[in-house]
Coordinates of C-alpha atoms in Angstrom, one line a residue:
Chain A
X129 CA -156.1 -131.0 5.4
X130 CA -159.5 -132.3 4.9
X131 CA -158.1 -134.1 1.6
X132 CA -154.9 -135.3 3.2
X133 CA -157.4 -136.7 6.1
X134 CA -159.3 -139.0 3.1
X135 CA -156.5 -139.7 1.0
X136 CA -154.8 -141.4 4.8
X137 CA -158.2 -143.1 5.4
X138 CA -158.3 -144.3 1.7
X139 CA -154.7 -145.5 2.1
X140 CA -155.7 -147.6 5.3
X141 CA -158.7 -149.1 3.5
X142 CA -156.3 -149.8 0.5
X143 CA -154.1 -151.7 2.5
X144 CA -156.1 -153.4 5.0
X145 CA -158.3 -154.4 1.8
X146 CA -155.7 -155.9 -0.5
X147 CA -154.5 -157.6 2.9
X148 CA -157.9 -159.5 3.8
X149 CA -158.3 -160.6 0.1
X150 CA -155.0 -162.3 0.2
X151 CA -155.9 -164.2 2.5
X152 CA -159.4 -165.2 1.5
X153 CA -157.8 -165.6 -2.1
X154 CA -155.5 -168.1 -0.3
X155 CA -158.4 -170.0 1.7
X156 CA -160.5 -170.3 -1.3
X157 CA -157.5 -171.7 -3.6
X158 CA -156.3 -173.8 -0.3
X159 CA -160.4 -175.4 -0.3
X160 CA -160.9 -175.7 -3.7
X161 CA -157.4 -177.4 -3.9
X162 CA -158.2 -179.9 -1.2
X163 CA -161.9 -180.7 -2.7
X164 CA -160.6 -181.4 -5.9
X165 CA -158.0 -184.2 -3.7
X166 CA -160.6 -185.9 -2.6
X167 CA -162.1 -186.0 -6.9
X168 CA -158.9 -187.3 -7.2
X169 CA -158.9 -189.8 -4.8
X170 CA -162.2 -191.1 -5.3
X171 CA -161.6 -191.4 -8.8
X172 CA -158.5 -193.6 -8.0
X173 CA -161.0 -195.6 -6.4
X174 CA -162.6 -196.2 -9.0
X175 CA -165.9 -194.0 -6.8
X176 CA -167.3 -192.4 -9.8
X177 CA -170.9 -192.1 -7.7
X178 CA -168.8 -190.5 -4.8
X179 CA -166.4 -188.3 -7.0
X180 CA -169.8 -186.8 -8.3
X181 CA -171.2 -185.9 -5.2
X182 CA -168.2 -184.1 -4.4
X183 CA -168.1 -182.3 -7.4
X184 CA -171.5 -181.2 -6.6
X185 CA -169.8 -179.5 -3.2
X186 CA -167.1 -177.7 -5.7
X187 CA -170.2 -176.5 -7.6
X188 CA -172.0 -175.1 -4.6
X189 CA -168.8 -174.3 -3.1
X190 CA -167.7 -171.7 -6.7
X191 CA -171.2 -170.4 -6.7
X192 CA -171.2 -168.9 -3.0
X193 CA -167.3 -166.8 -4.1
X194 CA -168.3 -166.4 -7.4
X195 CA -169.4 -162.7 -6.7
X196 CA -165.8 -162.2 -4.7
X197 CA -163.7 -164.1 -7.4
X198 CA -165.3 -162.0 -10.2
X199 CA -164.9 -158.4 -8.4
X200 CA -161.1 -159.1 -8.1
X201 CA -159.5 -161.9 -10.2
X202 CA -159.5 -161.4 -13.9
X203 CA -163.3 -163.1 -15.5
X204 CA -161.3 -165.1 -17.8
X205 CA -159.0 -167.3 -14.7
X206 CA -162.9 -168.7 -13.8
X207 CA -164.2 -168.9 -17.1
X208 CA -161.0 -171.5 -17.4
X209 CA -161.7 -173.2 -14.1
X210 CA -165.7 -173.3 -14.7
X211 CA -165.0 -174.8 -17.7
X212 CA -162.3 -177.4 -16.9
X213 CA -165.4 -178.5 -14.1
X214 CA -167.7 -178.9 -16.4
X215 CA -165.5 -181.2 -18.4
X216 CA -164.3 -183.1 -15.7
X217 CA -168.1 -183.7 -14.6
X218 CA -168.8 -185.3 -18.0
X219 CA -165.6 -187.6 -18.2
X220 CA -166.8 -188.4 -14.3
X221 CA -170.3 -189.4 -15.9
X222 CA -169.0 -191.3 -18.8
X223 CA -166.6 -193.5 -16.4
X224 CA -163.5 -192.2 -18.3
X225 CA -161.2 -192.2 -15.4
X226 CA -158.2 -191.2 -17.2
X227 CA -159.0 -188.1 -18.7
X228 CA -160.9 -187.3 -15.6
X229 CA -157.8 -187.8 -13.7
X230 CA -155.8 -185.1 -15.7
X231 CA -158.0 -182.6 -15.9
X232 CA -158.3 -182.6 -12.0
X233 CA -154.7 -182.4 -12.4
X234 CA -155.5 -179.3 -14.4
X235 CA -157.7 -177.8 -12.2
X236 CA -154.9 -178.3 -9.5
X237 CA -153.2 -176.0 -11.5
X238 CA -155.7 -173.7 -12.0
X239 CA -156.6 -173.5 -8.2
X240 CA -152.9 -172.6 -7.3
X241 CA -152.5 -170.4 -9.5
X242 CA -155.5 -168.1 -8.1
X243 CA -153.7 -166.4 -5.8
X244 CA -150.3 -166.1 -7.5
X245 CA -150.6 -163.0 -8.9
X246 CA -151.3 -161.0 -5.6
X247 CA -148.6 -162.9 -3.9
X248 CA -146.2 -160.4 -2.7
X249 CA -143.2 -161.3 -4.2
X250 CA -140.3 -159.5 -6.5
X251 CA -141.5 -161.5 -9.7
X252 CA -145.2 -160.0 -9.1
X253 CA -144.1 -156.6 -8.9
X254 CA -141.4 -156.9 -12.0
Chain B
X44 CA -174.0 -153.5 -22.5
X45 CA -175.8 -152.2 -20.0
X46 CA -172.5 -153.3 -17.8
X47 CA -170.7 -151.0 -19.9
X48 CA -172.9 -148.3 -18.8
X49 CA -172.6 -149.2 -15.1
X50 CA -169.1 -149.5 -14.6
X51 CA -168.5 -146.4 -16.9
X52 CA -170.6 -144.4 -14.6
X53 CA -168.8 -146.0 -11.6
X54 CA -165.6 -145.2 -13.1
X55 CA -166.4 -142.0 -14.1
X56 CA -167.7 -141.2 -10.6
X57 CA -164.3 -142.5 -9.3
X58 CA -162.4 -140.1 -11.4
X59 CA -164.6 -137.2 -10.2
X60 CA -164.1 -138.0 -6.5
X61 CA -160.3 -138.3 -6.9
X62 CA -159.9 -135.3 -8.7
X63 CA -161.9 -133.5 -6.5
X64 CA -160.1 -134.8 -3.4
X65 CA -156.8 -133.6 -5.4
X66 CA -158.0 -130.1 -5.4
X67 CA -158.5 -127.5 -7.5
X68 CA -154.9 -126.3 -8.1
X69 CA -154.6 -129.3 -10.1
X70 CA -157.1 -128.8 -12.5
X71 CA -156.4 -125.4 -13.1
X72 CA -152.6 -125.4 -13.6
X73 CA -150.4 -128.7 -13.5
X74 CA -147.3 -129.6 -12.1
X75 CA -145.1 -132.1 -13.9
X76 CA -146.3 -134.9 -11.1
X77 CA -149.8 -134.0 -11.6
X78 CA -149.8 -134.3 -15.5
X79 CA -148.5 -137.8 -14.7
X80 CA -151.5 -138.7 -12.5
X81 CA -153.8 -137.3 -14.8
X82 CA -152.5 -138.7 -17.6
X83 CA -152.3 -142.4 -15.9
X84 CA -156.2 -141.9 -14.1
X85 CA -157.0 -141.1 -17.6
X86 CA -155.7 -144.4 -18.5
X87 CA -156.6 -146.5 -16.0
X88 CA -160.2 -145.7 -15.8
X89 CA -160.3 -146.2 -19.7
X90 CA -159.4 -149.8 -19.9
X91 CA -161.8 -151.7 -17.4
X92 CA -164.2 -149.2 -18.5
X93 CA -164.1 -150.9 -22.4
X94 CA -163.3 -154.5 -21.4
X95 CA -166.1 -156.3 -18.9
X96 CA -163.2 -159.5 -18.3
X97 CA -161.3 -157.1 -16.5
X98 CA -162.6 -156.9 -12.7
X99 CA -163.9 -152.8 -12.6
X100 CA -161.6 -153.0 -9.0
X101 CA -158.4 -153.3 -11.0
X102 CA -159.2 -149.8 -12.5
X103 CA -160.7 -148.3 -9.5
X104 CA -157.8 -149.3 -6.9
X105 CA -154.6 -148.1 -9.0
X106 CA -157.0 -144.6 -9.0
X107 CA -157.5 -144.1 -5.8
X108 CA -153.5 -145.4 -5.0
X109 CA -152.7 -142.7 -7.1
X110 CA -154.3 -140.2 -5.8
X111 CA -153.4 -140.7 -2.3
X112 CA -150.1 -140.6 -3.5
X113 CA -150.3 -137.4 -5.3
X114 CA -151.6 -136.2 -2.1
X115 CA -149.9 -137.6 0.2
X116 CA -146.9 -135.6 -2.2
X117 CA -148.8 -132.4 -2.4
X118 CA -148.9 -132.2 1.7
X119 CA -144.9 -134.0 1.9
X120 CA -143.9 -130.1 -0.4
X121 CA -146.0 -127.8 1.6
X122 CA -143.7 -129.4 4.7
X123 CA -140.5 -129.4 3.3
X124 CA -139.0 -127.4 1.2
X125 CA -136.9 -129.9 0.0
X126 CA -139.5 -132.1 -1.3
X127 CA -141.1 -129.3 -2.8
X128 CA -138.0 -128.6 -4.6
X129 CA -137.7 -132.3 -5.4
X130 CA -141.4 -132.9 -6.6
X131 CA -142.6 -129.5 -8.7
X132 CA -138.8 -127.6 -9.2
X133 CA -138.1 -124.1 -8.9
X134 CA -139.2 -121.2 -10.8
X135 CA -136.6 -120.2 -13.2
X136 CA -134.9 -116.4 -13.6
X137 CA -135.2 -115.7 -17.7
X138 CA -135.1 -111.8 -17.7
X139 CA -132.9 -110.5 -14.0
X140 CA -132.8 -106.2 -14.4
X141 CA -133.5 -106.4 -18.5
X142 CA -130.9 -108.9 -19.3
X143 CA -131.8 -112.7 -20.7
X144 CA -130.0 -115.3 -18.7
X145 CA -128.6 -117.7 -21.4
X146 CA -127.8 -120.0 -18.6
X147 CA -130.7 -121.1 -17.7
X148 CA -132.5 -120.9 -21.5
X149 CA -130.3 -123.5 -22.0
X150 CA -130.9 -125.6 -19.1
X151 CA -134.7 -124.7 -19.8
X152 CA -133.8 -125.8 -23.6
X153 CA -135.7 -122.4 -24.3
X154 CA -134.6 -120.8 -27.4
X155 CA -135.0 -116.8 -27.7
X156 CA -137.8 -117.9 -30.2
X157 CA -139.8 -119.1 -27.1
X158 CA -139.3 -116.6 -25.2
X159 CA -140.4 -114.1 -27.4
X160 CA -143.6 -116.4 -28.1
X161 CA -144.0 -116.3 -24.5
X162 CA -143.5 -112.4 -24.0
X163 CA -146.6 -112.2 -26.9
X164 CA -149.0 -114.3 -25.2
X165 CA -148.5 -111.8 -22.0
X166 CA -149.0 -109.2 -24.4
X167 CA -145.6 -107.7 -24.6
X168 CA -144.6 -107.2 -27.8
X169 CA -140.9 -105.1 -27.3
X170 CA -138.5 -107.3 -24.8
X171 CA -136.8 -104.1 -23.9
X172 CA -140.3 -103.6 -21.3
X173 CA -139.5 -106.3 -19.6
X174 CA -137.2 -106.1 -16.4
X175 CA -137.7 -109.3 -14.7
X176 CA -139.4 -112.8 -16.6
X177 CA -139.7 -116.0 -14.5
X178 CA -141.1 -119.7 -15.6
X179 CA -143.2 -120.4 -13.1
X180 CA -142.5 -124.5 -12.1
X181 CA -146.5 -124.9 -13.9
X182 CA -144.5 -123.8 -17.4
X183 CA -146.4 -120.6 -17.6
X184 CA -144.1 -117.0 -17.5
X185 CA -144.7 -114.3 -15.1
X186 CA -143.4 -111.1 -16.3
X187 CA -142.8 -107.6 -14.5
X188 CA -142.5 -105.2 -16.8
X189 CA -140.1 -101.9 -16.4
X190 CA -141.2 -99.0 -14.0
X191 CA -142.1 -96.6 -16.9
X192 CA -143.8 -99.2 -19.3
X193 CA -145.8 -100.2 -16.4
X194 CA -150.0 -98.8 -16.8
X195 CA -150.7 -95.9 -14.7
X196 CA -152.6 -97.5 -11.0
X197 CA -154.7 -95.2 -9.4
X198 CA -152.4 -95.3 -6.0
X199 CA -149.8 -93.8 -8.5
X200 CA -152.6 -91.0 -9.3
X201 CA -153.5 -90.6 -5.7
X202 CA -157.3 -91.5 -6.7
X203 CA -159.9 -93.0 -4.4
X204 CA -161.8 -95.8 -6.2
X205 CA -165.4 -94.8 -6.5
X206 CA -166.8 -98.5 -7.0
X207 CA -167.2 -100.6 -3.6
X208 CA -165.4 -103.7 -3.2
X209 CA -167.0 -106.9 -2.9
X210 CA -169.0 -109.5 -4.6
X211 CA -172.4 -109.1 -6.6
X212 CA -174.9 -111.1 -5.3
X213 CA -177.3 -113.7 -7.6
X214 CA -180.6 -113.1 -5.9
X215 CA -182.8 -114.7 -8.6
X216 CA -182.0 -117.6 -11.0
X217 CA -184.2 -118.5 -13.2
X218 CA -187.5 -117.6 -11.2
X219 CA -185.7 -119.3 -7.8
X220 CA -185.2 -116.8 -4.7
X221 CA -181.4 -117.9 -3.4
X222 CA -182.7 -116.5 0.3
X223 CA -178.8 -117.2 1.2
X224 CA -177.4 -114.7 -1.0
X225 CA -180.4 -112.3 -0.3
X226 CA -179.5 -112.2 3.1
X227 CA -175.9 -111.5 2.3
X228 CA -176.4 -109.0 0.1
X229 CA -178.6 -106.9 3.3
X230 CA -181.4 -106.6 1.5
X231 CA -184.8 -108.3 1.8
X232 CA -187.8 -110.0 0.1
X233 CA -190.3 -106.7 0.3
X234 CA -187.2 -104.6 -1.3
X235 CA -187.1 -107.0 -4.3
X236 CA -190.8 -107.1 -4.9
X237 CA -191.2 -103.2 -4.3
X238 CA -188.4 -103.0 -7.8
X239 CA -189.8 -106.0 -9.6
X240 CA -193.3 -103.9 -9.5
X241 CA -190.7 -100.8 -10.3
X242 CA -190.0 -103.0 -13.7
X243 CA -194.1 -103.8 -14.1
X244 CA -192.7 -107.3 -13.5
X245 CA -195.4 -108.7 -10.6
X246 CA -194.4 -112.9 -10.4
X247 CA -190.6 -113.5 -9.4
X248 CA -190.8 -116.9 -11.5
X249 CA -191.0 -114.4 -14.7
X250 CA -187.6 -113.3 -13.9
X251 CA -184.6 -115.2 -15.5
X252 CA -182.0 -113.1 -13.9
X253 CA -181.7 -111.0 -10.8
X254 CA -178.1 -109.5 -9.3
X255 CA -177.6 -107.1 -6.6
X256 CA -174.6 -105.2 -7.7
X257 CA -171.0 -103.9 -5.6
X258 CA -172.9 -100.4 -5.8
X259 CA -176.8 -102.0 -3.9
X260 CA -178.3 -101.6 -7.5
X261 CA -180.1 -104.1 -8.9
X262 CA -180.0 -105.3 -12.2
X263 CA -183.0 -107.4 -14.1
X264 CA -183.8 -109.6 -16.8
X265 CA -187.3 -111.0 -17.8
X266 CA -187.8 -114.8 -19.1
X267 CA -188.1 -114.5 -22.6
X268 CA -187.3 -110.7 -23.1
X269 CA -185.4 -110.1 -27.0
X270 CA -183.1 -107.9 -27.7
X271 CA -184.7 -105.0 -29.2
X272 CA -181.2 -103.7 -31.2

């Protein structure tokens, strides 16, 4: 009984777990989507000083759920998005609006897809 | 790759806790369902245990989902029949009254070859001793042999067993009193140093081994002692 007792309380945690990191799997790909909108619409701008700046927030922002992303999304999805960043930083230094422009396009890419994996849907579980 | 040595241990400890929270049937004999968890745990601790990219949660969640199912299954057949039936199968008839039922060798795909392996590893060498033969739903055969190539029991000789029943207590280990078992056995500390003195033995921490038998005897073995043979 005792083990039936843990395995229920286990289930429970399971659940409720998998539960709460969808959603703050969502919220962080929903933020990081809408900071990299406002790269993008600074560099339309032609605000190279202010797309910085808020790349500086996306920075800070990664570095405070890095310890959450890594304990549940696979290491390599952030090594990608880490390293899109840093590339978009340098075309944002160099003025290369362009290329800037489609790597936050990219990175748009790489945001939604965060959470697509634990979406619960039929082509997930296939 | 000190990593590696982390989440191994974390991992491994995983693996320890869920089989423990199985049981111990399940490591001693295993149903068909619980070869299939073990086999998958084994599995699933293995790869995030090698590759650091892989989030250690994406082995340890699968584990413990696995093993509150096999639970969850274990406590569904001791409930219902049916699901016991359904989950582990029914023991299977081989030998009824001396005669092999073909039947269900074939549904077994058991040839007479395997049986006969079988009868040898339960130490029956001649299937005419056997009256009744059963595979168990673990795989292993039970076997009850025929009245008169059955071994002699003392109830058939109407004899009273002279040895007491019950459990032979560990007293000493390695030079540490277990107080515990000393209690249970009835005896006490001034008993055990009145025969350690008996055996010229006068520090408990030169013992290596102490056991209070069935019978309230106890038996002694000195650190060190060799085997004068």
């Amino acid at each position: 009984m005792k083990s039936v007792v843990m395995a229920a309380v286990i289930a429970v945690l399971i659940v409720a777990g998998s539960i709460w990191y969808e959603s703050g799997i969502h919220r962080v790909s929903d933020n990081l989507f809408s900071m990299n909108e406002g790269v993008k619409v600074a560099l339309e701008d032609n605000d190279f000083e202010g797309a910085r700046e808020k790349m500086d927030n996306i920075y800070l922002y990664l570095d405070k759920k890095r310890a959450a992303l890594s304990a549940t999304d696979n290491h390599e999805a952030i090594d990608k998005i880490e390293l899109s960043l840093n590339e978009l930083y340098e075309y944002i230094k160099g003025g290369h609006k362009t290329d800037a422009l489609s790597k936050c396009s990219m990175l748009e890419f790489l945001y939604k897809h965060l959470p697509k994996d634990y979406e619960m849907k039929l082509e997930n579980i296939l | 790759m000190l990593i590696l040595v982390i989440r191994t241990l974390i991992l491994y400890l995983t693996v320890i806790i869920s089989m423990r929270i199985m049981g111990k049937r399940q490591i001693g004999e295993l149903q068909p369902s619980e070869l299939v968890v073990a086999i998958m745990i084994s599995d699933l601790a293995s790869v995030p245990m090698q590759s650091i990219d892989i989030p250690i949660l994406s082995g340890i969640v699968p584990v413990l989902t696995l093993i509150v199912a096999e639970v969850m299954m274990s406590y569904l057949s001791v409930k219902s029949k049916k699901m016991r039936t359904l989950i582990a199968g029914e023991p299977s008839v081989i030998i009824y009254n001396g005669h092999i039922n073909e039947g269900e060798l074939k549904k077994l795909r058991f040839n007479i070859n395997d049986l006969l392996e079988e009868l040898r590893l339960n130490n029956i060498f001649d299937i005419s001793e056997v009256d009744t033969a059963i595979i168990e739903t673990s795989g292993k055969l039970s076997v009850i042999q025929k009245e008169r190539d059955r071994g002699v029991t003392l109830s058939d000789l109407n004899i009273e067993p002279k040895a007491k029943t019950g459990l032979s207590r560990l007293i000493i280990d390695c030079g540490q009193v277990n107080t515990e078992e000393l209690s249970k056995s009835g005896k006490n500390m001034a008993w055990v140093i009145k025969k350690l003195n008996e055996q010229n033995i006068p520090d408990i921490k030169d013992v290596l081994i102490a056991v209070i038998n069935r019978e309230g005897e106890l038996y002694i073995q000195k650190k060190g002692e060799v085997d004068k043979k």
